[in-house]
Amino acid sequence: MVNFICFGSGSSGNCYYLNADGYGLLIDLGIGLRKFRKYMSDYGLPMAQIKAILATHDHADHVKSVGAFAQTFHLPVYTQAGTYVGMDRNRFMHKKVPGELRHVITDGEPFVLGPFTITPFAVPHDSVANCGYSIEVQDIRFCLMTDVGQVTDTVRQQLRDADYVVVEANYDAQMLEHGPYPRYLKDRIRSGTGHLDNADTARLLAEELTPRTRHVWLCHLSEENNHPTLAHRCVSDALIAAGRLTDNDPLVVETLKRCHPSCLYTLAE
């Protein structure tokens, strides 16, 4: 049995959890440890089943608690060399990952943790480094990509091969343009190393998803510049227009909450 849960998705803190037959992986830990431990307890998920942490990039909303958690439970951390450099400089990450727990990974080079075969792939963003993860387990391919500045051939390829997809739909273009952010921040978000808007994500999914994809979760929605209903409608309309979301199609599209856990999903083969 493979389970997935999101404990938070957005600038307030990101954290995702995969478990296959008692072997658990965390992807990012940008929420507080106290909150994270409470969520695990609330869902009846044993902390002891967490065996490793994967980090996407060095921004605090993704890695704030990675060092503290790794130290407390003596857990290995897997990420790119550049991400460790960024984490060491990150003043919001008060505890760093000890050297003996650091494992350096490389884009495009698979590695194995328990039942999971994990392939990191490059994702453009204004961090020192940033990667998504394609994770294979029990004939299931799970793909997570967040903080995606622009669509690349690599991003497209990873989507085509996935049964389950977590992908960002960060902002609505009109809300951002007319919202309270200063111009420099709006320009940063819209740049090729910023984030994808709803329309970008909708177009990407409509063009690249194949019939093997069963579930899409839209992640990292902005609190100020997006709304779950807007993101869901934009993506759903594009998939309907592409003939990919019909009454007879098992594909499910959902938005993940920024500050609250999702339900616990079971991923079927």
PDB file of C-alpha atoms in Angstrom:
ATOM      1  CA  MET A   1       0.000   0.000   0.000  1.00  0.00           C
ATOM      2  CA  VAL A   2       1.262   3.460  -0.937  1.00  0.00           C
ATOM      3  CA  ASN A   3      -0.052   6.509   0.918  1.00  0.00           C
ATOM      4  CA  PHE A   4       0.370  10.228   0.274  1.00  0.00           C
ATOM      5  CA  ILE A   5      -0.460  13.252   2.382  1.00  0.00           C
ATOM      6  CA  CYS A   6       0.288  16.964   2.103  1.00  0.00           C
ATOM      7  CA  PHE A   7       0.875  18.723   5.443  1.00  0.00           C
ATOM      8  CA  GLY A   8       1.081  22.206   3.939  1.00  0.00           C
ATOM      9  CA  SER A   9       1.555  23.785   0.530  1.00  0.00           C
ATOM     10  CA  GLY A  10       2.421  27.445   0.135  1.00  0.00           C
ATOM     11  CA  SER A  11       4.625  30.239   1.407  1.00  0.00           C
ATOM     12  CA  SER A  12       3.638  29.452   5.005  1.00  0.00           C
ATOM     13  CA  GLY A  13       5.346  26.069   4.749  1.00  0.00           C
ATOM     14  CA  ASN A  14       5.527  23.038   2.468  1.00  0.00           C
ATOM     15  CA  CYS A  15       5.676  19.374   3.438  1.00  0.00           C
ATOM     16  CA  TYR A  16       4.702  16.170   1.642  1.00  0.00           C
ATOM     17  CA  TYR A  17       4.816  12.564   2.860  1.00  0.00           C
ATOM     18  CA  LEU A  18       4.907   9.269   0.989  1.00  0.00           C
ATOM     19  CA  ASN A  19       4.766   5.880   2.688  1.00  0.00           C
ATOM     20  CA  ALA A  20       5.007   2.437   1.099  1.00  0.00           C
ATOM     21  CA  ASP A  21       4.457  -0.529   3.401  1.00  0.00           C
ATOM     22  CA  GLY A  22       5.930   1.210   6.429  1.00  0.00           C
ATOM     23  CA  TYR A  23       8.799   3.057   4.743  1.00  0.00           C
ATOM     24  CA  GLY A  24       8.200   6.804   4.847  1.00  0.00           C
ATOM     25  CA  LEU A  25       9.746   9.675   2.881  1.00  0.00           C
ATOM     26  CA  LEU A  26       9.364  13.380   3.592  1.00  0.00           C
ATOM     27  CA  ILE A  27       9.635  15.823   0.712  1.00  0.00           C
ATOM     28  CA  ASP A  28      10.500  19.217   2.229  1.00  0.00           C
ATOM     29  CA  LEU A  29       9.780  20.287   5.791  1.00  0.00           C
ATOM     30  CA  GLY A  30       9.011  23.972   5.888  1.00  0.00           C
ATOM     31  CA  ILE A  31       6.492  23.837   8.730  1.00  0.00           C
ATOM     32  CA  GLY A  32       7.363  23.901  12.438  1.00  0.00           C
ATOM     33  CA  LEU A  33       8.346  20.664  14.119  1.00  0.00           C
ATOM     34  CA  ARG A  34       5.689  20.944  16.803  1.00  0.00           C
ATOM     35  CA  LYS A  35       2.971  21.347  14.185  1.00  0.00           C
ATOM     36  CA  PHE A  36       4.393  18.523  12.091  1.00  0.00           C
ATOM     37  CA  ARG A  37       4.521  16.104  15.015  1.00  0.00           C
ATOM     38  CA  LYS A  38       0.929  16.990  15.927  1.00  0.00           C
ATOM     39  CA  TYR A  39      -0.235  16.319  12.368  1.00  0.00           C
ATOM     40  CA  MET A  40       1.500  12.942  12.328  1.00  0.00           C
ATOM     41  CA  SER A  41      -0.156  12.036  15.629  1.00  0.00           C
ATOM     42  CA  ASP A  42      -3.578  13.282  14.496  1.00  0.00           C
ATOM     43  CA  TYR A  43      -3.412  11.009  11.457  1.00  0.00           C
ATOM     44  CA  GLY A  44      -2.054   8.032  13.375  1.00  0.00           C
ATOM     45  CA  LEU A  45       1.191   8.045  11.392  1.00  0.00           C
ATOM     46  CA  PRO A  46       4.186   6.676  13.326  1.00  0.00           C
ATOM     47  CA  MET A  47       7.189   8.998  13.352  1.00  0.00           C
ATOM     48  CA  ALA A  48       9.434   5.946  13.388  1.00  0.00           C
ATOM     49  CA  GLN A  49       8.374   5.089   9.844  1.00  0.00           C
ATOM     50  CA  ILE A  50      10.042   8.218   8.435  1.00  0.00           C
ATOM     51  CA  LYS A  51      13.357   7.007   7.029  1.00  0.00           C
ATOM     52  CA  ALA A  52      14.666   9.935   4.961  1.00  0.00           C
ATOM     53  CA  ILE A  53      14.067  13.534   3.880  1.00  0.00           C
ATOM     54  CA  LEU A  54      14.189  14.862   0.316  1.00  0.00           C
ATOM     55  CA  ALA A  55      14.576  18.615  -0.164  1.00  0.00           C
ATOM     56  CA  THR A  56      13.581  20.432  -3.344  1.00  0.00           C
ATOM     57  CA  HIS A  57      15.458  23.711  -2.742  1.00  0.00           C
ATOM     58  CA  ASP A  58      16.837  25.991  -0.047  1.00  0.00           C
ATOM     59  CA  HIS A  59      13.999  28.493   0.514  1.00  0.00           C
ATOM     60  CA  ALA A  60      12.791  28.595   4.111  1.00  0.00           C
ATOM     61  CA  ASP A  61       9.189  27.680   3.331  1.00  0.00           C
ATOM     62  CA  HIS A  62      10.529  24.327   2.125  1.00  0.00           C
ATOM     63  CA  VAL A  63      13.428  23.557   4.467  1.00  0.00           C
ATOM     64  CA  LYS A  64      13.033  25.595   7.667  1.00  0.00           C
ATOM     65  CA  SER A  65      12.793  22.494   9.874  1.00  0.00           C
ATOM     66  CA  VAL A  66      14.824  20.001   7.837  1.00  0.00           C
ATOM     67  CA  GLY A  67      18.005  20.407   9.885  1.00  0.00           C
ATOM     68  CA  ALA A  68      16.236  20.254  13.233  1.00  0.00           C
ATOM     69  CA  PHE A  69      14.282  17.169  12.234  1.00  0.00           C
ATOM     70  CA  ALA A  70      17.338  15.428  10.803  1.00  0.00           C
ATOM     71  CA  GLN A  71      19.308  16.116  13.987  1.00  0.00           C
ATOM     72  CA  THR A  72      16.523  15.047  16.338  1.00  0.00           C
ATOM     73  CA  PHE A  73      15.828  11.733  14.618  1.00  0.00           C
ATOM     74  CA  HIS A  74      19.226  11.178  12.994  1.00  0.00           C
ATOM     75  CA  LEU A  75      17.672  10.957   9.530  1.00  0.00           C
ATOM     76  CA  PRO A  76      19.540  11.221   6.222  1.00  0.00           C
ATOM     77  CA  VAL A  77      18.789  14.163   3.963  1.00  0.00           C
ATOM     78  CA  TYR A  78      19.006  13.936   0.172  1.00  0.00           C
ATOM     79  CA  THR A  79      19.334  16.995  -2.014  1.00  0.00           C
ATOM     80  CA  GLN A  80      21.650  18.726  -4.482  1.00  0.00           C
ATOM     81  CA  ALA A  81      25.023  20.178  -3.487  1.00  0.00           C
ATOM     82  CA  GLY A  82      23.797  23.696  -4.242  1.00  0.00           C
ATOM     83  CA  THR A  83      20.825  23.273  -1.938  1.00  0.00           C
ATOM     84  CA  TYR A  84      23.125  22.465   0.989  1.00  0.00           C
ATOM     85  CA  VAL A  85      25.050  25.668   0.227  1.00  0.00           C
ATOM     86  CA  GLY A  86      21.786  27.605   0.261  1.00  0.00           C
ATOM     87  CA  MET A  87      20.580  25.954   3.472  1.00  0.00           C
ATOM     88  CA  ASP A  88      23.846  26.774   5.227  1.00  0.00           C
ATOM     89  CA  ARG A  89      23.331  30.449   4.322  1.00  0.00           C
ATOM     90  CA  ASN A  90      19.628  30.464   5.215  1.00  0.00           C
ATOM     91  CA  ARG A  91      19.180  32.514   8.401  1.00  0.00           C
ATOM     92  CA  PHE A  92      15.665  31.158   8.929  1.00  0.00           C
ATOM     93  CA  MET A  93      16.983  27.608   9.121  1.00  0.00           C
ATOM     94  CA  HIS A  94      18.414  27.762  12.638  1.00  0.00           C
ATOM     95  CA  LYS A  95      19.668  24.181  12.751  1.00  0.00           C
ATOM     96  CA  LYS A  96      21.669  22.890   9.824  1.00  0.00           C
ATOM     97  CA  VAL A  97      21.946  19.365   8.457  1.00  0.00           C
ATOM     98  CA  PRO A  98      24.955  17.615  10.054  1.00  0.00           C
ATOM     99  CA  GLY A  99      27.649  16.583   7.621  1.00  0.00           C
ATOM    100  CA  GLU A 100      27.261  12.882   8.317  1.00  0.00           C
ATOM    101  CA  LEU A 101      23.567  13.044   7.366  1.00  0.00           C
ATOM    102  CA  ARG A 102      24.108  14.845   4.043  1.00  0.00           C
ATOM    103  CA  HIS A 103      23.697  12.862   0.846  1.00  0.00           C
ATOM    104  CA  VAL A 104      24.321  14.702  -2.425  1.00  0.00           C
ATOM    105  CA  ILE A 105      22.129  13.819  -5.395  1.00  0.00           C
ATOM    106  CA  THR A 106      22.380  14.810  -9.049  1.00  0.00           C
ATOM    107  CA  ASP A 107      19.697  15.710 -11.597  1.00  0.00           C
ATOM    108  CA  GLY A 108      18.826  12.739 -13.771  1.00  0.00           C
ATOM    109  CA  GLU A 109      20.635  10.159 -11.631  1.00  0.00           C
ATOM    110  CA  PRO A 110      18.222   7.709  -9.930  1.00  0.00           C
ATOM    111  CA  PHE A 111      18.859   6.416  -6.428  1.00  0.00           C
ATOM    112  CA  VAL A 112      17.057   3.873  -4.265  1.00  0.00           C
ATOM    113  CA  LEU A 113      15.645   4.310  -0.765  1.00  0.00           C
ATOM    114  CA  GLY A 114      13.781   1.289   0.557  1.00  0.00           C
ATOM    115  CA  PRO A 115      11.026   0.476  -1.972  1.00  0.00           C
ATOM    116  CA  PHE A 116      11.384   3.839  -3.752  1.00  0.00           C
ATOM    117  CA  THR A 117      13.407   4.565  -6.880  1.00  0.00           C
ATOM    118  CA  ILE A 118      13.859   8.332  -6.963  1.00  0.00           C
ATOM    119  CA  THR A 119      14.974  10.467  -9.887  1.00  0.00           C
ATOM    120  CA  PRO A 120      15.611  14.168  -9.245  1.00  0.00           C
ATOM    121  CA  PHE A 121      15.167  16.516 -12.198  1.00  0.00           C
ATOM    122  CA  ALA A 122      15.953  20.180 -12.741  1.00  0.00           C
ATOM    123  CA  VAL A 123      13.228  22.769 -12.116  1.00  0.00           C
ATOM    124  CA  PRO A 124      13.970  26.472 -12.802  1.00  0.00           C
ATOM    125  CA  HIS A 125      13.594  28.767  -9.788  1.00  0.00           C
ATOM    126  CA  ASP A 126      15.511  31.623  -8.142  1.00  0.00           C
ATOM    127  CA  SER A 127      17.104  29.424  -5.517  1.00  0.00           C
ATOM    128  CA  VAL A 128      20.680  28.154  -5.484  1.00  0.00           C
ATOM    129  CA  ALA A 129      19.352  24.894  -6.953  1.00  0.00           C
ATOM    130  CA  ASN A 130      15.902  23.371  -7.346  1.00  0.00           C
ATOM    131  CA  CYS A 131      14.662  19.943  -8.313  1.00  0.00           C
ATOM    132  CA  GLY A 132      11.475  17.998  -8.693  1.00  0.00           C
ATOM    133  CA  TYR A 133      11.199  14.314  -7.922  1.00  0.00           C
ATOM    134  CA  SER A 134       9.922  11.399  -9.974  1.00  0.00           C
ATOM    135  CA  ILE A 135       9.376   8.522  -7.578  1.00  0.00           C
ATOM    136  CA  GLU A 136       8.612   4.959  -8.635  1.00  0.00           C
ATOM    137  CA  VAL A 137       7.180   2.420  -6.219  1.00  0.00           C
ATOM    138  CA  GLN A 138       5.050  -0.695  -6.796  1.00  0.00           C
ATOM    139  CA  ASP A 139       4.490   0.131 -10.493  1.00  0.00           C
ATOM    140  CA  ILE A 140       3.333   3.634  -9.545  1.00  0.00           C
ATOM    141  CA  ARG A 141       5.096   6.780 -10.710  1.00  0.00           C
ATOM    142  CA  PHE A 142       4.577   9.822  -8.499  1.00  0.00           C
ATOM    143  CA  CYS A 143       5.873  13.197  -9.687  1.00  0.00           C
ATOM    144  CA  LEU A 144       6.239  16.356  -7.602  1.00  0.00           C
ATOM    145  CA  MET A 145       7.377  19.723  -8.941  1.00  0.00           C
ATOM    146  CA  THR A 146       6.955  22.976  -7.056  1.00  0.00           C
ATOM    147  CA  ASP A 147       8.268  26.538  -7.483  1.00  0.00           C
ATOM    148  CA  VAL A 148       8.491  26.119 -11.243  1.00  0.00           C
ATOM    149  CA  GLY A 149       9.720  29.286 -12.939  1.00  0.00           C
ATOM    150  CA  GLN A 150       8.987  28.079 -16.454  1.00  0.00           C
ATOM    151  CA  VAL A 151       8.048  24.983 -18.403  1.00  0.00           C
ATOM    152  CA  THR A 152      11.022  23.062 -19.784  1.00  0.00           C
ATOM    153  CA  ASP A 153      11.340  19.916 -21.874  1.00  0.00           C
ATOM    154  CA  THR A 154      12.356  18.052 -18.708  1.00  0.00           C
ATOM    155  CA  VAL A 155       9.243  19.211 -16.875  1.00  0.00           C
ATOM    156  CA  ARG A 156       7.084  18.110 -19.799  1.00  0.00           C
ATOM    157  CA  GLN A 157       8.709  14.683 -19.973  1.00  0.00           C
ATOM    158  CA  GLN A 158       8.257  13.998 -16.279  1.00  0.00           C
ATOM    159  CA  LEU A 159       4.546  14.818 -16.496  1.00  0.00           C
ATOM    160  CA  ARG A 160       3.988  12.441 -19.401  1.00  0.00           C
ATOM    161  CA  ASP A 161       5.295   9.513 -17.407  1.00  0.00           C
ATOM    162  CA  ALA A 162       3.401  10.116 -14.151  1.00  0.00           C
ATOM    163  CA  ASP A 163       0.424   8.328 -12.626  1.00  0.00           C
ATOM    164  CA  TYR A 164       0.128  10.907  -9.831  1.00  0.00           C
ATOM    165  CA  VAL A 165       1.201  14.548 -10.133  1.00  0.00           C
ATOM    166  CA  VAL A 166       1.777  17.373  -7.658  1.00  0.00           C
ATOM    167  CA  VAL A 167       2.427  20.596  -9.602  1.00  0.00           C
ATOM    168  CA  GLU A 168       2.274  24.242  -8.664  1.00  0.00           C
ATOM    169  CA  ALA A 169      -0.376  26.699  -9.789  1.00  0.00           C
ATOM    170  CA  ASN A 170       0.911  29.665  -7.847  1.00  0.00           C
ATOM    171  CA  TYR A 171      -0.995  32.725  -8.997  1.00  0.00           C
ATOM    172  CA  ASP A 172      -3.770  34.186 -11.100  1.00  0.00           C
ATOM    173  CA  ALA A 173      -2.249  36.701 -13.519  1.00  0.00           C
ATOM    174  CA  GLN A 174      -4.945  39.344 -13.015  1.00  0.00           C
ATOM    175  CA  MET A 175      -4.911  39.056  -9.231  1.00  0.00           C
ATOM    176  CA  LEU A 176      -1.138  39.469  -9.208  1.00  0.00           C
ATOM    177  CA  GLU A 177      -1.171  42.442 -11.578  1.00  0.00           C
ATOM    178  CA  HIS A 178      -3.826  44.326  -9.606  1.00  0.00           C
ATOM    179  CA  GLY A 179      -2.780  43.115  -6.169  1.00  0.00           C
ATOM    180  CA  PRO A 180      -0.756  44.791  -3.383  1.00  0.00           C
ATOM    181  CA  TYR A 181       2.703  43.433  -4.206  1.00  0.00           C
ATOM    182  CA  PRO A 182       5.388  45.957  -5.234  1.00  0.00           C
ATOM    183  CA  ARG A 183       6.435  45.909  -8.878  1.00  0.00           C
ATOM    184  CA  TYR A 184       9.806  44.246  -8.262  1.00  0.00           C
ATOM    185  CA  LEU A 185       8.108  41.320  -6.511  1.00  0.00           C
ATOM    186  CA  LYS A 186       5.484  40.957  -9.237  1.00  0.00           C
ATOM    187  CA  ASP A 187       8.266  40.880 -11.808  1.00  0.00           C
ATOM    188  CA  ARG A 188      10.174  38.275  -9.813  1.00  0.00           C
ATOM    189  CA  ILE A 189       7.119  36.005  -9.542  1.00  0.00           C
ATOM    190  CA  ARG A 190       6.382  36.290 -13.276  1.00  0.00           C
ATOM    191  CA  SER A 191       9.983  35.738 -14.339  1.00  0.00           C
ATOM    192  CA  GLY A 192      11.391  32.526 -15.740  1.00  0.00           C
ATOM    193  CA  THR A 193      12.815  31.740 -12.312  1.00  0.00           C
ATOM    194  CA  GLY A 194       9.670  32.581 -10.352  1.00  0.00           C
ATOM    195  CA  HIS A 195       6.415  30.632 -10.398  1.00  0.00           C
ATOM    196  CA  LEU A 196       3.798  29.242 -12.784  1.00  0.00           C
ATOM    197  CA  ASP A 197       0.410  30.920 -12.960  1.00  0.00           C
ATOM    198  CA  ASN A 198      -2.874  29.044 -13.291  1.00  0.00           C
ATOM    199  CA  ALA A 199      -2.973  29.413 -17.072  1.00  0.00           C
ATOM    200  CA  ASP A 200       0.612  28.164 -17.468  1.00  0.00           C
ATOM    201  CA  THR A 201      -0.152  25.081 -15.411  1.00  0.00           C
ATOM    202  CA  ALA A 202      -3.473  24.482 -17.160  1.00  0.00           C
ATOM    203  CA  ARG A 203      -1.833  24.637 -20.573  1.00  0.00           C
ATOM    204  CA  LEU A 204       1.018  22.379 -19.500  1.00  0.00           C
ATOM    205  CA  LEU A 205      -1.311  19.713 -18.117  1.00  0.00           C
ATOM    206  CA  ALA A 206      -3.656  19.862 -21.105  1.00  0.00           C
ATOM    207  CA  GLU A 207      -0.729  19.406 -23.493  1.00  0.00           C
ATOM    208  CA  GLU A 208       1.259  16.753 -21.667  1.00  0.00           C
ATOM    209  CA  LEU A 209      -0.894  14.534 -19.470  1.00  0.00           C
ATOM    210  CA  THR A 210      -1.449  11.034 -20.809  1.00  0.00           C
ATOM    211  CA  PRO A 211      -4.257   8.590 -20.009  1.00  0.00           C
ATOM    212  CA  ARG A 212      -2.046   6.950 -17.358  1.00  0.00           C
ATOM    213  CA  THR A 213      -2.387   9.992 -15.043  1.00  0.00           C
ATOM    214  CA  ARG A 214      -5.036   9.376 -12.394  1.00  0.00           C
ATOM    215  CA  HIS A 215      -4.748  12.294  -9.989  1.00  0.00           C
ATOM    216  CA  VAL A 216      -3.406  15.847 -10.117  1.00  0.00           C
ATOM    217  CA  TRP A 217      -2.898  18.002  -7.035  1.00  0.00           C
ATOM    218  CA  LEU A 218      -2.344  21.731  -7.561  1.00  0.00           C
ATOM    219  CA  CYS A 219       0.146  23.007  -5.000  1.00  0.00           C
ATOM    220  CA  HIS A 220       1.790  26.196  -3.707  1.00  0.00           C
ATOM    221  CA  LEU A 221      -1.206  28.474  -4.314  1.00  0.00           C
ATOM    222  CA  SER A 222      -0.539  32.083  -3.311  1.00  0.00           C
ATOM    223  CA  GLU A 223      -2.718  33.433  -0.516  1.00  0.00           C
ATOM    224  CA  GLU A 224      -2.717  36.972  -1.919  1.00  0.00           C
ATOM    225  CA  ASN A 225      -2.726  36.275  -5.658  1.00  0.00           C
ATOM    226  CA  ASN A 226      -4.817  33.152  -6.167  1.00  0.00           C
ATOM    227  CA  HIS A 227      -7.830  31.248  -4.944  1.00  0.00           C
ATOM    228  CA  PRO A 228      -8.442  27.480  -4.971  1.00  0.00           C
ATOM    229  CA  THR A 229     -11.647  27.895  -6.983  1.00  0.00           C
ATOM    230  CA  LEU A 230      -9.857  29.954  -9.649  1.00  0.00           C
ATOM    231  CA  ALA A 231      -6.971  27.511  -9.956  1.00  0.00           C
ATOM    232  CA  HIS A 232      -9.230  24.469 -10.100  1.00  0.00           C
ATOM    233  CA  ARG A 233     -11.560  26.017 -12.672  1.00  0.00           C
ATOM    234  CA  CYS A 234      -8.724  27.174 -14.912  1.00  0.00           C
ATOM    235  CA  VAL A 235      -7.059  23.752 -14.968  1.00  0.00           C
ATOM    236  CA  SER A 236     -10.310  21.808 -15.250  1.00  0.00           C
ATOM    237  CA  ASP A 237     -11.562  23.953 -18.145  1.00  0.00           C
ATOM    238  CA  ALA A 238      -8.314  23.392 -20.040  1.00  0.00           C
ATOM    239  CA  LEU A 239      -8.442  19.640 -19.473  1.00  0.00           C
ATOM    240  CA  ILE A 240     -12.088  19.491 -20.551  1.00  0.00           C
ATOM    241  CA  ALA A 241     -11.280  21.437 -23.721  1.00  0.00           C
ATOM    242  CA  ALA A 242      -8.457  18.979 -24.415  1.00  0.00           C
ATOM    243  CA  GLY A 243     -10.836  16.028 -23.970  1.00  0.00           C
ATOM    244  CA  ARG A 244      -8.865  14.870 -20.965  1.00  0.00           C
ATOM    245  CA  LEU A 245     -11.469  15.418 -18.240  1.00  0.00           C
ATOM    246  CA  THR A 246     -14.811  13.785 -19.013  1.00  0.00           C
ATOM    247  CA  ASP A 247     -17.530  11.907 -17.162  1.00  0.00           C
ATOM    248  CA  ASN A 248     -15.878   8.647 -18.210  1.00  0.00           C
ATOM    249  CA  ASP A 249     -12.348   9.723 -17.342  1.00  0.00           C
ATOM    250  CA  PRO A 250     -11.029   8.681 -13.909  1.00  0.00           C
ATOM    251  CA  LEU A 251      -8.700  11.713 -13.700  1.00  0.00           C
ATOM    252  CA  VAL A 252      -9.163  13.738 -10.489  1.00  0.00           C
ATOM    253  CA  VAL A 253      -7.989  17.335 -10.036  1.00  0.00           C
ATOM    254  CA  GLU A 254      -7.702  18.858  -6.550  1.00  0.00           C
ATOM    255  CA  THR A 255      -6.093  21.893  -4.930  1.00  0.00           C
ATOM    256  CA  LEU A 256      -3.952  21.430  -1.836  1.00  0.00           C
ATOM    257  CA  LYS A 257      -4.492  23.634   1.200  1.00  0.00           C
ATOM    258  CA  ARG A 258      -1.836  26.108   2.173  1.00  0.00           C
ATOM    259  CA  CYS A 259      -1.883  25.710   5.954  1.00  0.00           C
ATOM    260  CA  HIS A 260      -3.783  22.503   6.682  1.00  0.00           C
ATOM    261  CA  PRO A 261      -3.210  18.836   5.910  1.00  0.00           C
ATOM    262  CA  SER A 262      -4.973  17.088   3.075  1.00  0.00           C
ATOM    263  CA  CYS A 263      -6.699  13.789   3.583  1.00  0.00           C
ATOM    264  CA  LEU A 264      -4.564  10.646   3.521  1.00  0.00           C
ATOM    265  CA  TYR A 265      -4.639   9.295  -0.032  1.00  0.00           C
ATOM    266  CA  THR A 266      -4.056   5.715  -1.092  1.00  0.00           C
ATOM    267  CA  LEU A 267      -2.281   5.484  -4.452  1.00  0.00           C
ATOM    268  CA  ALA A 268      -3.427   2.497  -6.477  1.00  0.00           C
ATOM    269  CA  GLU A 269      -1.399   0.674  -9.118  1.00  0.00           C
TER     270      GLU A 269
END
